Short mmCIF file of C-alpha atoms in Angstrom, two decimals:
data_model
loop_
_atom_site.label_atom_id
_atom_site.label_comp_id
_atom_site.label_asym_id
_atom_site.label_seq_id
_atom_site.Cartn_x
_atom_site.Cartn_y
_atom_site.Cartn_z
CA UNK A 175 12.16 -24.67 6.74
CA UNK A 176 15.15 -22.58 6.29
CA UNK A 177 17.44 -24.53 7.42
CA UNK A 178 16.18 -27.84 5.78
CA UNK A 179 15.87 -26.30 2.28
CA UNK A 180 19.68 -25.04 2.81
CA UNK A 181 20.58 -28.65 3.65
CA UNK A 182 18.47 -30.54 1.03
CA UNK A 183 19.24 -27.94 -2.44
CA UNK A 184 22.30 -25.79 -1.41
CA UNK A 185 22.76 -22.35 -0.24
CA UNK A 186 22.09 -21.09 -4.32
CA UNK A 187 18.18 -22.28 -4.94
CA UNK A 188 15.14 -20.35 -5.32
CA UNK A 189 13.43 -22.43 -2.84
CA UNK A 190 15.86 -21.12 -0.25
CA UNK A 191 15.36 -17.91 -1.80
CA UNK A 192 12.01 -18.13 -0.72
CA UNK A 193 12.64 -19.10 2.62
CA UNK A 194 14.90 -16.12 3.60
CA UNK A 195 12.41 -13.74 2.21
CA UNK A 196 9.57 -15.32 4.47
CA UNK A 197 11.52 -14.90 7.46
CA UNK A 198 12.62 -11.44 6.76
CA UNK A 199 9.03 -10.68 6.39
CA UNK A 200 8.74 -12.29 9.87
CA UNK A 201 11.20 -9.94 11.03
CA UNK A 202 9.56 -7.14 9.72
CA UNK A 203 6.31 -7.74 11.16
CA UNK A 204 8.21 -8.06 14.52
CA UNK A 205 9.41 -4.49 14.10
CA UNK A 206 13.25 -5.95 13.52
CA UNK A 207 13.83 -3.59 10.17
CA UNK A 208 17.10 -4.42 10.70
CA UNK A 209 17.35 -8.15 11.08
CA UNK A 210 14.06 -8.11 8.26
CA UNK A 211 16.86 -6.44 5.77
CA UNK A 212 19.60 -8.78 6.43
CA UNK A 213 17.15 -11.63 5.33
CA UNK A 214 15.55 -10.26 2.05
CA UNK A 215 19.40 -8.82 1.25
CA UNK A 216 19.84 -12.84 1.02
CA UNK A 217 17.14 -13.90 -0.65
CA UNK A 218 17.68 -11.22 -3.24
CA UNK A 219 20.99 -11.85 -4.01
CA UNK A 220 20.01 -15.44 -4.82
CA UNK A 221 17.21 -14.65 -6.56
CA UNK A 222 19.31 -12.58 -8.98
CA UNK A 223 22.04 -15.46 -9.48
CA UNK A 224 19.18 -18.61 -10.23
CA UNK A 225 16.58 -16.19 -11.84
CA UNK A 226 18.06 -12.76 -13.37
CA UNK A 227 18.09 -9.35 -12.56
CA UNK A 228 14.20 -8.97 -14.48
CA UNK A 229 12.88 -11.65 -12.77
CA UNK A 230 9.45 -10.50 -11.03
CA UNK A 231 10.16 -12.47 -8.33
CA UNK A 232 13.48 -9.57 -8.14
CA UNK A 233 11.12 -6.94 -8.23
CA UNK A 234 9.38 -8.01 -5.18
CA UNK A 235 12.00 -8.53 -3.28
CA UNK A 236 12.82 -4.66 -3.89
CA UNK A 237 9.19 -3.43 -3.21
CA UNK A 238 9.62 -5.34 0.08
CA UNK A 239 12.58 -3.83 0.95
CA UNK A 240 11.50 -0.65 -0.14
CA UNK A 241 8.50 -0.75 2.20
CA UNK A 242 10.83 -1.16 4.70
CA UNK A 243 12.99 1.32 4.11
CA UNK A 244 9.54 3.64 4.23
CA UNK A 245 9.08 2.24 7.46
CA UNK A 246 12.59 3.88 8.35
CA UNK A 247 12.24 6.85 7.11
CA UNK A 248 14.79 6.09 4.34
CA UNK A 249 13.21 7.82 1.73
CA UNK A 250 15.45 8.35 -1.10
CA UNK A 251 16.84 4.68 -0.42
CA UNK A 252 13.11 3.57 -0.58
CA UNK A 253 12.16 5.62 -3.83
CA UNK A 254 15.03 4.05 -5.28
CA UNK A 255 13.96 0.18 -4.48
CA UNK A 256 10.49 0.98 -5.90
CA UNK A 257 11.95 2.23 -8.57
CA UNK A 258 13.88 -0.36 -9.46
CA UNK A 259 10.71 -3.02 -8.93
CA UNK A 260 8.55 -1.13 -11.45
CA UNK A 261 11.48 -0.88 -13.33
CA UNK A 262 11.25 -5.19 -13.78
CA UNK A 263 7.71 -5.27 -13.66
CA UNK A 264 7.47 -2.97 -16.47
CA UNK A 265 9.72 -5.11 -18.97
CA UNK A 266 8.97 -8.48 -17.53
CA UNK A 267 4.99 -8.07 -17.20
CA UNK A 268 3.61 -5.15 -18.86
CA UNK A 269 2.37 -1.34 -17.98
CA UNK A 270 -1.20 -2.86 -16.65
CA UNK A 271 -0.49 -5.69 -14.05
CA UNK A 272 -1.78 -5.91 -10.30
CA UNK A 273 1.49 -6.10 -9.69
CA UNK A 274 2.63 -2.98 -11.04
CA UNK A 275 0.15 -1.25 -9.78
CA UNK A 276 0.60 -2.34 -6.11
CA UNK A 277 4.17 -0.54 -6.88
CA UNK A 278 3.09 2.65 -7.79
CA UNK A 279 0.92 2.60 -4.70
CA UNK A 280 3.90 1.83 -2.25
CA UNK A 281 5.48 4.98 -3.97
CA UNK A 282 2.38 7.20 -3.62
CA UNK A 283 2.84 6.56 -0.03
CA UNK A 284 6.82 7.37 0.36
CA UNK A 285 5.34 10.64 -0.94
CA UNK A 286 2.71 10.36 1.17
CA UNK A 287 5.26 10.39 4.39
CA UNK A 288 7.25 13.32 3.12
CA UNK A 289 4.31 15.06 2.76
CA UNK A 290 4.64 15.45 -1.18
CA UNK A 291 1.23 14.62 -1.51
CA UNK A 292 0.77 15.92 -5.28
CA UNK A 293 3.06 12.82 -6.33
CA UNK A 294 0.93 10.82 -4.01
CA UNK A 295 -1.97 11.26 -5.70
CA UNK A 296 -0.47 10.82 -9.05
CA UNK A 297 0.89 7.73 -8.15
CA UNK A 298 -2.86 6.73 -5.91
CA UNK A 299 -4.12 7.57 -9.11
CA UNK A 300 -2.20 5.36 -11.22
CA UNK A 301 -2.81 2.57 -9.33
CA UNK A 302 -6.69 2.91 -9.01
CA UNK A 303 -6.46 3.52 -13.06
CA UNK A 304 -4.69 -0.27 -13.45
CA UNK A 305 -6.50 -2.11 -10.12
CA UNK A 306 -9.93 -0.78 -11.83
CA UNK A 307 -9.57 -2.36 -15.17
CA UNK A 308 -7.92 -5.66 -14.20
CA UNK A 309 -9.59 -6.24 -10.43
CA UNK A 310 -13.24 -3.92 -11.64
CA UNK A 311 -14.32 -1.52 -9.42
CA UNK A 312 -15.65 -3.32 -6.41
CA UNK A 313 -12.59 -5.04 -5.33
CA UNK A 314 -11.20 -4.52 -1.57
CA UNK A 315 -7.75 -2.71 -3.09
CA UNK A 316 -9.95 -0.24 -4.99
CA UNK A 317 -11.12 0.48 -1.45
CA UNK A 318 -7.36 1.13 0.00
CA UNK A 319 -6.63 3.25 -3.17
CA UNK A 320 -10.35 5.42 -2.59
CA UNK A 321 -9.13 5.84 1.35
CA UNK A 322 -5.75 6.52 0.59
CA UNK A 323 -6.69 9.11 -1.86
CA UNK A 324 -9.18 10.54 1.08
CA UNK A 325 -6.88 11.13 3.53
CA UNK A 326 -4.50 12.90 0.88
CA UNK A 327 -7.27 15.61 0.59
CA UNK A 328 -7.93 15.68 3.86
CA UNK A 329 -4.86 16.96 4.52
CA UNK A 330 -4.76 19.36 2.04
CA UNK A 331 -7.97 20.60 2.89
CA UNK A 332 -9.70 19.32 0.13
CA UNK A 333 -12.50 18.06 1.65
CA UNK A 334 -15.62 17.67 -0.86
CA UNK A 335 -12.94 15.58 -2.42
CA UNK A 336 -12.18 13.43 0.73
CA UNK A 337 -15.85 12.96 1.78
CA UNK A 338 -16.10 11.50 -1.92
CA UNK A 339 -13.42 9.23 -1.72
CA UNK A 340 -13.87 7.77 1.40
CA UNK A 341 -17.41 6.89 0.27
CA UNK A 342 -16.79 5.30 -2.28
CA UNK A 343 -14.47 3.34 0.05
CA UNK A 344 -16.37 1.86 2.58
CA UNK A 345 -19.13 1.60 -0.10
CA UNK A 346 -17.35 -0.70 -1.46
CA UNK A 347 -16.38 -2.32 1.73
CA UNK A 348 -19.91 -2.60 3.05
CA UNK A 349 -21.03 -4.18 -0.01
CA UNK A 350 -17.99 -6.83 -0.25
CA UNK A 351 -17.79 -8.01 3.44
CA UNK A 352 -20.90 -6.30 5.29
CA UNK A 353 -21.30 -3.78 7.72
CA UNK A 354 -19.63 -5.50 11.16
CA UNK A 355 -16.45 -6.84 9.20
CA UNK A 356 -13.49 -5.08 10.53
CA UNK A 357 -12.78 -3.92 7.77
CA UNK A 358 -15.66 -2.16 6.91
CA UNK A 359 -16.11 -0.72 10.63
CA UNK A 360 -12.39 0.70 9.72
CA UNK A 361 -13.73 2.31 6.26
CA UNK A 362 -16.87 3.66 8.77
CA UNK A 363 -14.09 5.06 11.01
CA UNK A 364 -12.11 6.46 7.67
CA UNK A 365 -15.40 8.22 5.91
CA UNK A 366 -16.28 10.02 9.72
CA UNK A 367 -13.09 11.38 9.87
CA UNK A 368 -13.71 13.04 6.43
CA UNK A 369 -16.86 14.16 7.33
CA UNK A 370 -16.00 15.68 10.72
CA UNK A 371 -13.49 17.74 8.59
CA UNK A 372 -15.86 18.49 6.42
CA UNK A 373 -18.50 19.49 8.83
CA UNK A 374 -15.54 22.16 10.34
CA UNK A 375 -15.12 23.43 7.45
CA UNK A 376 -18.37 24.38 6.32
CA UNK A 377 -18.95 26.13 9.77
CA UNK A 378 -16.33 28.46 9.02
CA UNK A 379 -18.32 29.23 5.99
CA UNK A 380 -15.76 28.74 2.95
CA UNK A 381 -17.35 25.45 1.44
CA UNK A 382 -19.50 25.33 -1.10
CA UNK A 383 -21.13 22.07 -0.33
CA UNK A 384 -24.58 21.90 2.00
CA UNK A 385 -24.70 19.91 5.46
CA UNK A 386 -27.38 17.89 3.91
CA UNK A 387 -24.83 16.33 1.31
CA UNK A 388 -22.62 15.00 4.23
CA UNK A 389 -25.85 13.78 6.54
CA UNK A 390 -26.48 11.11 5.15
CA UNK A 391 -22.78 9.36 5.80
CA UNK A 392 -23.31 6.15 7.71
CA UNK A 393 -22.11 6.82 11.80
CA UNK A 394 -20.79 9.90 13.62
CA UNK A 395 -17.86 11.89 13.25
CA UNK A 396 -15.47 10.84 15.28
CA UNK A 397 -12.53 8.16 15.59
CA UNK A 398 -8.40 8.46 16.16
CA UNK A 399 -6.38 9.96 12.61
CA UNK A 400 -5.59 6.34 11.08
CA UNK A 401 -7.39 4.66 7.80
CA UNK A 402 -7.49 2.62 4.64
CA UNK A 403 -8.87 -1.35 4.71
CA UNK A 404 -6.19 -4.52 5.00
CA UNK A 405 -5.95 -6.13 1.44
CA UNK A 406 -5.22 -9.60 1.75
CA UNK A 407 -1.74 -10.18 3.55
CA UNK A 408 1.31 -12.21 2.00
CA UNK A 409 4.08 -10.01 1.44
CA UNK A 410 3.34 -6.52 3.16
CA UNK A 411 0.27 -5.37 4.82
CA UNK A 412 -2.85 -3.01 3.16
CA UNK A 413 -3.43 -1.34 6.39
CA UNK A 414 -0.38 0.63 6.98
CA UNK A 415 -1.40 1.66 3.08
CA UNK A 416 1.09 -0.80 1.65
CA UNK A 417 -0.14 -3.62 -1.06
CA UNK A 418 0.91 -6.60 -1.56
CA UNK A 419 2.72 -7.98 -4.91
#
């Protein structure tokens, strides 16, 4: 498609735009961070000459990249792409978009990996404050922001709060796509972790919640560190605790 788009409208189109971004994204999938950044380097430097730097389709060509750069362990480079995407989104769409919101959750989880997980939760929380109003609280990326909010307290030993939020997660998951959908087996897998944690922690005696109010949690403890539910794939993936814009 590349290729016949670069033929048929010129190396400067949107279209071909487009088409480099797609294959990037192909690249990234593959694990090719390299070859992925090459590709959406192109398509945003067209994007910016046919449609202007505040074009939203700019801004998520940045959160791409930025996940990427995440991926690498480029951190400050990464902040600064996401950045620069809610920066666009802001002006060009308004404070209370999907869109935006799927931003500030790619930044809650750069600070996620470098462990600053107070600015994760600000920016979770930001993102569940705009996905609840504009998606209502059932939707499947309310789940990913409830989960990614419950591993966050896991972590910090919070865990009342992460039995709470992970829930509400696969609550929501059960309810949307049943109990044997993947993803809802995956939001199972999510809320036992939590409540193994929990259950530790109230045998050492410092929580102030009974083993009665973690029973009743659907399953056994048990399953491998790894959570949150796959939103609905087109540019980035929900299960490594990305959205997609």
């Amino acid at each position: 498609a590349l290729n016949i788009r670069l033929r048929t409208l010129g190396p400067v189109h949107p279209y071909v735009a487009h088409s480099y971004n797609v294959t990037g994204m192909v690249y990234d999938a593959e694990g090719n961070h390299a070859k992925a950044l090459e590709y959406l380097e192109k398509g945003l430097n067209i994007e910016i000459k046919t449609l202007g730097e505040g074009h939203p389709d700019v801004a998520k060509s940045y959160g791409n990249m930025g996940n990427i750069y995440c991926e690498d362990k480029n951190y400050t480079k990464s902040l600064d792409y996401h950045q620069k995407c809610v920066d666009i989104l802001i002006k060009a769409t308004g404070r209370e978009t999907v869109d935006l919101a799927t931003a500030y959750n790619n930044i809650g989880r750069v600070h996620e990996d470098q462990n600053n997980n107070e600015d994760a939760i600000e920016f979770y929380n930001k993102c569940l404050k705009i996905n609840n109003k504009r998606l209502g609280p059932q939707h499947p990326d309310i789940a990913v922001s409830y989960s990614n909010l419950g591993l966050i307290h896991t972590r910090m030993g919070r865990h009342e709060e992460a039995v709470e939020y992970e829930k509400k997660s696969y609550d929501i998951m059960v309810k949307k796509f049943g109990a044997n959908h993947p993803d809802t087996q995956e939001a199972k897998r999510s809320l036992n972790i939590a409540t193994r944690e929990m259950k530790r922690w109230l045998k050492k005696g410092v929580g102030g919640l009974s083993a009665a109010t973690v029973a009743g949690n659907p399953g056994s403890p048990g399953g491998t560190d790894n959570r949150s539910v796959q939103s609905s794939p087109e540019i980035g993936t929900g299960r490594d605790r990305t959205l997609t814009i």
